[in-house]
PDB file of C-alpha atoms in Angstrom:
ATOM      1  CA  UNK A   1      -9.618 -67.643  97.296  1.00 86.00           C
ATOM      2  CA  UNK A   2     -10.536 -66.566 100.688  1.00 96.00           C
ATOM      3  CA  UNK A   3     -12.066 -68.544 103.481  1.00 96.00           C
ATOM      4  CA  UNK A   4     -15.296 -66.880 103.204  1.00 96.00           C
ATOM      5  CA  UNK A   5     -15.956 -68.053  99.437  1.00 97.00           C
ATOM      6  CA  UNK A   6     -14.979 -71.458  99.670  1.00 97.00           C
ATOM      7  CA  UNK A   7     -17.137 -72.165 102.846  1.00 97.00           C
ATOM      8  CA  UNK A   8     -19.930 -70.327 100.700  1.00 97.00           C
ATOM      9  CA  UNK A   9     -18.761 -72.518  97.470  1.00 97.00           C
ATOM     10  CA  UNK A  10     -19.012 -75.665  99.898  1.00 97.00           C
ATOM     11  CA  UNK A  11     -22.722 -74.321 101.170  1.00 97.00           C
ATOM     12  CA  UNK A  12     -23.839 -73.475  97.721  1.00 96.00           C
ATOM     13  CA  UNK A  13     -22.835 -77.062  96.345  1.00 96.00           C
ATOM     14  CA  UNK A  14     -24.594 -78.800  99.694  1.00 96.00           C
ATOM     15  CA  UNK A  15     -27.936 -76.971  98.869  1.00 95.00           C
ATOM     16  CA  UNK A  16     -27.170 -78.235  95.441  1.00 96.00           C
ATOM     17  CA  UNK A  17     -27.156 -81.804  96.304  1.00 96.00           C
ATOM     18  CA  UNK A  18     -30.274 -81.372  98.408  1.00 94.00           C
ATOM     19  CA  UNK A  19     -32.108 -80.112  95.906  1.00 95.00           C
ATOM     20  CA  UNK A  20     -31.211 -82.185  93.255  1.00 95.00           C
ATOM     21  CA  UNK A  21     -30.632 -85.388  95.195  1.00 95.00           C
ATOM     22  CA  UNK A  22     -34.190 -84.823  96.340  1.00 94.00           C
ATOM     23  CA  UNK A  23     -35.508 -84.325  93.083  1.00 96.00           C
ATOM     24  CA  UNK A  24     -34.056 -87.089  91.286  1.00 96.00           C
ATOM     25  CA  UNK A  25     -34.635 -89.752  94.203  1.00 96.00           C
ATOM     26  CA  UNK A  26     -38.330 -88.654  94.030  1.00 96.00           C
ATOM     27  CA  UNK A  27     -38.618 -88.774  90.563  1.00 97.00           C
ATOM     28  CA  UNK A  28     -37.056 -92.070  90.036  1.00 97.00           C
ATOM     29  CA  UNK A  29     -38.577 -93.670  92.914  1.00 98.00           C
ATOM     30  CA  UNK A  30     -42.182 -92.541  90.975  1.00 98.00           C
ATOM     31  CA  UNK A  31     -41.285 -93.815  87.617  1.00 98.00           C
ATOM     32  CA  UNK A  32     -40.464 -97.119  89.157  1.00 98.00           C
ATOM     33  CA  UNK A  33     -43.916 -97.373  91.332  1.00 98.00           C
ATOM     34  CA  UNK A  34     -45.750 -96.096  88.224  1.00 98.00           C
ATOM     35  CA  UNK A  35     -44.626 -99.471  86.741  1.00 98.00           C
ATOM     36  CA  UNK A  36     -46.016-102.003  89.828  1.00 98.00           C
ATOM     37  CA  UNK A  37     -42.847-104.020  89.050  1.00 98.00           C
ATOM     38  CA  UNK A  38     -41.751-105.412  91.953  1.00 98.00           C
ATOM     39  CA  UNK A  39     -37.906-106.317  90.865  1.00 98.00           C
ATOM     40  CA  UNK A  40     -37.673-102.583  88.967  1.00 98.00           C
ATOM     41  CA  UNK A  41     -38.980-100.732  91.931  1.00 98.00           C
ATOM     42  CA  UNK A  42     -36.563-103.148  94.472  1.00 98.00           C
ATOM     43  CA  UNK A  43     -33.782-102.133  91.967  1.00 98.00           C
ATOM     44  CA  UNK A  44     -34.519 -98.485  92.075  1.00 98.00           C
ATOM     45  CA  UNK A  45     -35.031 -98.416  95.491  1.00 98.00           C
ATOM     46  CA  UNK A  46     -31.838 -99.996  96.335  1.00 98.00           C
ATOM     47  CA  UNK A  47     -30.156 -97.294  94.244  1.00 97.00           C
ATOM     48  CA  UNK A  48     -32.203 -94.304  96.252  1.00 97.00           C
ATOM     49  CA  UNK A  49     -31.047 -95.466  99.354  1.00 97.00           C
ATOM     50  CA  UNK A  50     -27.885 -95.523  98.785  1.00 97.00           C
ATOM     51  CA  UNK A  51     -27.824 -91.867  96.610  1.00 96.00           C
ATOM     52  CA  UNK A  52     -29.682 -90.734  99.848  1.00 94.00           C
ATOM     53  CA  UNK A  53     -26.667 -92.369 102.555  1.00 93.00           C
ATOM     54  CA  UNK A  54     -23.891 -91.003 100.428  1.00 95.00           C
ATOM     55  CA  UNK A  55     -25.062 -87.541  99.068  1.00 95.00           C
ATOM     56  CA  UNK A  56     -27.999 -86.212 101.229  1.00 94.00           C
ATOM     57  CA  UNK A  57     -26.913 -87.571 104.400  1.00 94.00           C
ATOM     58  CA  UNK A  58     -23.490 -85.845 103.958  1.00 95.00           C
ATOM     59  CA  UNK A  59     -24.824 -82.399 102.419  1.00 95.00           C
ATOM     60  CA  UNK A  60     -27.331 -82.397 105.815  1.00 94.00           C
ATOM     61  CA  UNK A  61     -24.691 -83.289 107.867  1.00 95.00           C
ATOM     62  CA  UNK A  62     -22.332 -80.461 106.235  1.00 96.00           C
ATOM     63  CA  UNK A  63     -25.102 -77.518 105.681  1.00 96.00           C
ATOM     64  CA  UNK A  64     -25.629 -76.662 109.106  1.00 95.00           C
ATOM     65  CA  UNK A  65     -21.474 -76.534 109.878  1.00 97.00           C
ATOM     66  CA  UNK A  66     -20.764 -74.264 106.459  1.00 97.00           C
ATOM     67  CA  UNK A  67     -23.969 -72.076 107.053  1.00 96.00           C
ATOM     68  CA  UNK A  68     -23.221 -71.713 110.816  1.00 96.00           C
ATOM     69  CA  UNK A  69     -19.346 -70.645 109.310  1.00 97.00           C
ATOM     70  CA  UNK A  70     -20.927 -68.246 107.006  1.00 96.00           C
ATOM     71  CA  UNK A  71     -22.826 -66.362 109.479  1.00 95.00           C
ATOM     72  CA  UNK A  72     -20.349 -66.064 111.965  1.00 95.00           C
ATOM     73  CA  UNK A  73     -17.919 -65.013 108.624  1.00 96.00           C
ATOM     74  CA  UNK A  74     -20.309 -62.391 107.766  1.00 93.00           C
ATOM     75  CA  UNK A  75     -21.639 -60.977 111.199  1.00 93.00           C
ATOM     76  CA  UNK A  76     -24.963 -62.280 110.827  1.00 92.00           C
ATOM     77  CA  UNK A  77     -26.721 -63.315 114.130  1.00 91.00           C
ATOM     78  CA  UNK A  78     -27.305 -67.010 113.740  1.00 89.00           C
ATOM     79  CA  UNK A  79     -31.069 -67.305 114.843  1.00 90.00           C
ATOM     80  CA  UNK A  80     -32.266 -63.969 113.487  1.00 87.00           C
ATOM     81  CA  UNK A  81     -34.037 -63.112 110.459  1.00 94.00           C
ATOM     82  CA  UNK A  82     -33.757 -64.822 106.891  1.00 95.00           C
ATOM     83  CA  UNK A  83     -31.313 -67.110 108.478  1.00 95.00           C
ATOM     84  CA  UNK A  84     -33.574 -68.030 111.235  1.00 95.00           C
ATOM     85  CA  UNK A  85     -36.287 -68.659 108.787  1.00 96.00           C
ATOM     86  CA  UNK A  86     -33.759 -70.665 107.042  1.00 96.00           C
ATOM     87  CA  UNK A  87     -33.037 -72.703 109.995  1.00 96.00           C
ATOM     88  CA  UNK A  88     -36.747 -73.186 110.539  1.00 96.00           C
ATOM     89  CA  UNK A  89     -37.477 -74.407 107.088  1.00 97.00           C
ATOM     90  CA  UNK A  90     -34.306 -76.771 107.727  1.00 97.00           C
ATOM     91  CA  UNK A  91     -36.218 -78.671 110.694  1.00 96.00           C
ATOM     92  CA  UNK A  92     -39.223 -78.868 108.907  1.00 97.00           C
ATOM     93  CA  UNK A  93     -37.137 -80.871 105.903  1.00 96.00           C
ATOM     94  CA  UNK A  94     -35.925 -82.982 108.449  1.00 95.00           C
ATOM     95  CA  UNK A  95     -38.821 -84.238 110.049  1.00 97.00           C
ATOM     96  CA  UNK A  96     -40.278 -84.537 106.925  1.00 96.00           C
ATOM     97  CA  UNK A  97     -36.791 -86.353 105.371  1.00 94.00           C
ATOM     98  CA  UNK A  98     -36.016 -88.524 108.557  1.00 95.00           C
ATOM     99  CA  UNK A  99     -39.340 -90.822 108.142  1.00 97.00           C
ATOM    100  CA  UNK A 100     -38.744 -90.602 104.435  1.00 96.00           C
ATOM    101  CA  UNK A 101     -35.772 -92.384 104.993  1.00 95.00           C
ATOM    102  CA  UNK A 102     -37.265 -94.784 107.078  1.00 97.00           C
ATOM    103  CA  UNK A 103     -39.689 -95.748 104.768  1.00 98.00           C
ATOM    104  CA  UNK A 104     -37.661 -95.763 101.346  1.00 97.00           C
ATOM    105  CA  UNK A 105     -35.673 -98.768 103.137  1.00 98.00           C
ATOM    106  CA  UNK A 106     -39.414-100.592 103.868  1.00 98.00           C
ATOM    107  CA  UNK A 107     -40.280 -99.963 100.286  1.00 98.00           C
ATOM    108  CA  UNK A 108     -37.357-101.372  99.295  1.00 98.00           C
ATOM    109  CA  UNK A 109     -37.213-104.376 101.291  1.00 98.00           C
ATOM    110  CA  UNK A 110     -41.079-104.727 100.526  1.00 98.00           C
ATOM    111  CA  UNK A 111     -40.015-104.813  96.840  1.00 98.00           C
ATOM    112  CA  UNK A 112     -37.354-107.388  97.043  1.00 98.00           C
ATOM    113  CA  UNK A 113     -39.709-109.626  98.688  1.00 98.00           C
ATOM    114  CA  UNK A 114     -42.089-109.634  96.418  1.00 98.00           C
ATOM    115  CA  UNK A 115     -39.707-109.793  93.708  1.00 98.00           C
ATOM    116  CA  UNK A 116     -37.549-112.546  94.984  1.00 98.00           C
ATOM    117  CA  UNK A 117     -41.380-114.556  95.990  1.00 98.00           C
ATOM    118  CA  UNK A 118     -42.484-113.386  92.375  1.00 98.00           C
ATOM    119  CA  UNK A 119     -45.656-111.481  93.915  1.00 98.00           C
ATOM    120  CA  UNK A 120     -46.783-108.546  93.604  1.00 98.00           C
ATOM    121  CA  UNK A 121     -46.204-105.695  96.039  1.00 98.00           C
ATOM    122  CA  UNK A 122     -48.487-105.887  98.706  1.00 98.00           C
ATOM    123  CA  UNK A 123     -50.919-103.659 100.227  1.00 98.00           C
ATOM    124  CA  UNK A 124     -48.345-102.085 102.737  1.00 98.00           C
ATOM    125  CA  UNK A 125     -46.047-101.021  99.766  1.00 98.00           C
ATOM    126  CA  UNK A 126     -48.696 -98.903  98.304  1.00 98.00           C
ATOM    127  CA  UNK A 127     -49.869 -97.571 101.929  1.00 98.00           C
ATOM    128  CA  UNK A 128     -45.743 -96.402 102.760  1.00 98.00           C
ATOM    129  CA  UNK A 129     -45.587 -94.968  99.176  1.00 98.00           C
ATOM    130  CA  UNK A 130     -48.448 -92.956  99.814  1.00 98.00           C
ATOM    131  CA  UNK A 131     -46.940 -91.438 102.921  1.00 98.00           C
ATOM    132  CA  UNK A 132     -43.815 -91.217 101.680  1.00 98.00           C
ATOM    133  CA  UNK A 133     -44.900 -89.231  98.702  1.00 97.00           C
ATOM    134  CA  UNK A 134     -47.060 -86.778 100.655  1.00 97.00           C
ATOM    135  CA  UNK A 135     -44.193 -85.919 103.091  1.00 97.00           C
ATOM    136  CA  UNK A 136     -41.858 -85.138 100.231  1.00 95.00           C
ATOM    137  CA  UNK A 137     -44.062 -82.067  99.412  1.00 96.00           C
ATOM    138  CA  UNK A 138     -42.896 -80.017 102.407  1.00 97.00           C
ATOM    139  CA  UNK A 139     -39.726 -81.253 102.260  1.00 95.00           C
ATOM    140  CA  UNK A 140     -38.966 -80.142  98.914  1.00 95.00           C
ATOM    141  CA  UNK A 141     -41.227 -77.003  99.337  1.00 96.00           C
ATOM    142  CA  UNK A 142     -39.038 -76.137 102.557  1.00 97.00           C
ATOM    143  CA  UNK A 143     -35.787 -76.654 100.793  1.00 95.00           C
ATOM    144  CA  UNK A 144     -36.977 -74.299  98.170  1.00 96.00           C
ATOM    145  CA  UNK A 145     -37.974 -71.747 100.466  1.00 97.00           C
ATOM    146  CA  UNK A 146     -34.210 -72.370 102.060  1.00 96.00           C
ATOM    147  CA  UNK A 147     -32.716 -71.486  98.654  1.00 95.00           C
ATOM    148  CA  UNK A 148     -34.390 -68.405  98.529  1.00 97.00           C
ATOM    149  CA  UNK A 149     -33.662 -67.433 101.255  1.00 96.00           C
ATOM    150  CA  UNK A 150     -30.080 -67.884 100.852  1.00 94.00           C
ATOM    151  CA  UNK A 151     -29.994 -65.936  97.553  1.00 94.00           C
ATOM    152  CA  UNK A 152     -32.748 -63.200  98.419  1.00 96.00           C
ATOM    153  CA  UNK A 153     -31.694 -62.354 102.063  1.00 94.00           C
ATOM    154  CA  UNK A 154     -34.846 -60.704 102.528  1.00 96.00           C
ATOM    155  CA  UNK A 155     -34.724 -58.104 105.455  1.00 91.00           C
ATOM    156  CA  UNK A 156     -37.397 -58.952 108.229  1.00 83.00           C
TER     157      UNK A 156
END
């Protein structure tokens, strides 16, 4: 196998674990709220912070490095075209994932709180939830657009 496969093997599973990462974490982290269950959401919670420190921290951290090592493998000018676009959409996910992040840890130490005080969640929990599940819509629709991209290589 040469270089250029396995650095686009590497890329191809990264945008892999973004995409699913991101759509399990959501959809688990829904389920949970759906139930108002303060020690099953603080459970779940704990479980999508941690799936988001070990697999979409390191695939975000890694994407950038193997796609930058793709285009200079292939020739392609790094800020140019479909792979500028790419880049683009790539920002976008990240200000959208950073607070995300953020607020996954509240809504899990909101959770525990109430669970541990045998409350429900409060007020704040449902406000953070709120905002966290409006931001994930550009995230994941950015990430989307990033995979096409990536397979399409649309000429601009």
């Amino acid at each position: 196998m040469d270089l250029y496969t396995l650095v686009k093997v590497a890329h191809v599973i990264g945008a892999t674990v973004l995409l699913g990462t991101g759509a399990g974490i959501a959809f688990f982290m829904l389920m949970a709220h759906r139930t108002r269950d303060p020690a099953l959401v603080a459970q779940t919670a704990r479980v999508v912070v941690l799936a988001d420190t070990v697999f979409t921290a390191s695939a975000v951290i890694l994407q950038p490095i193997t796609g930058a090592s793709l285009a200079h493998l292939a020739g392609y000018r790094l800020l140019s075209g479909w792979i500028g676009l790419s880049l683009a959409l790539y920002v976008v996910t990240g200000l959208c994932w950073l607070p995300v992040v953020w607020i996954q840890v509240r809504l899990r130490d909101l959770a525990i709180q109430a669970a541990a005080t045998d409350t429900p969640l409060p007020e704040r929990y449902f406000r953070l939830f709120r905002l966290w599940f409006v931001l994930g819509f550009p995230a994941f629709a950015a990430v989307l657009g990033i995979v096409w991209l990536m397979v399409a290589k649309p000429s601009f």
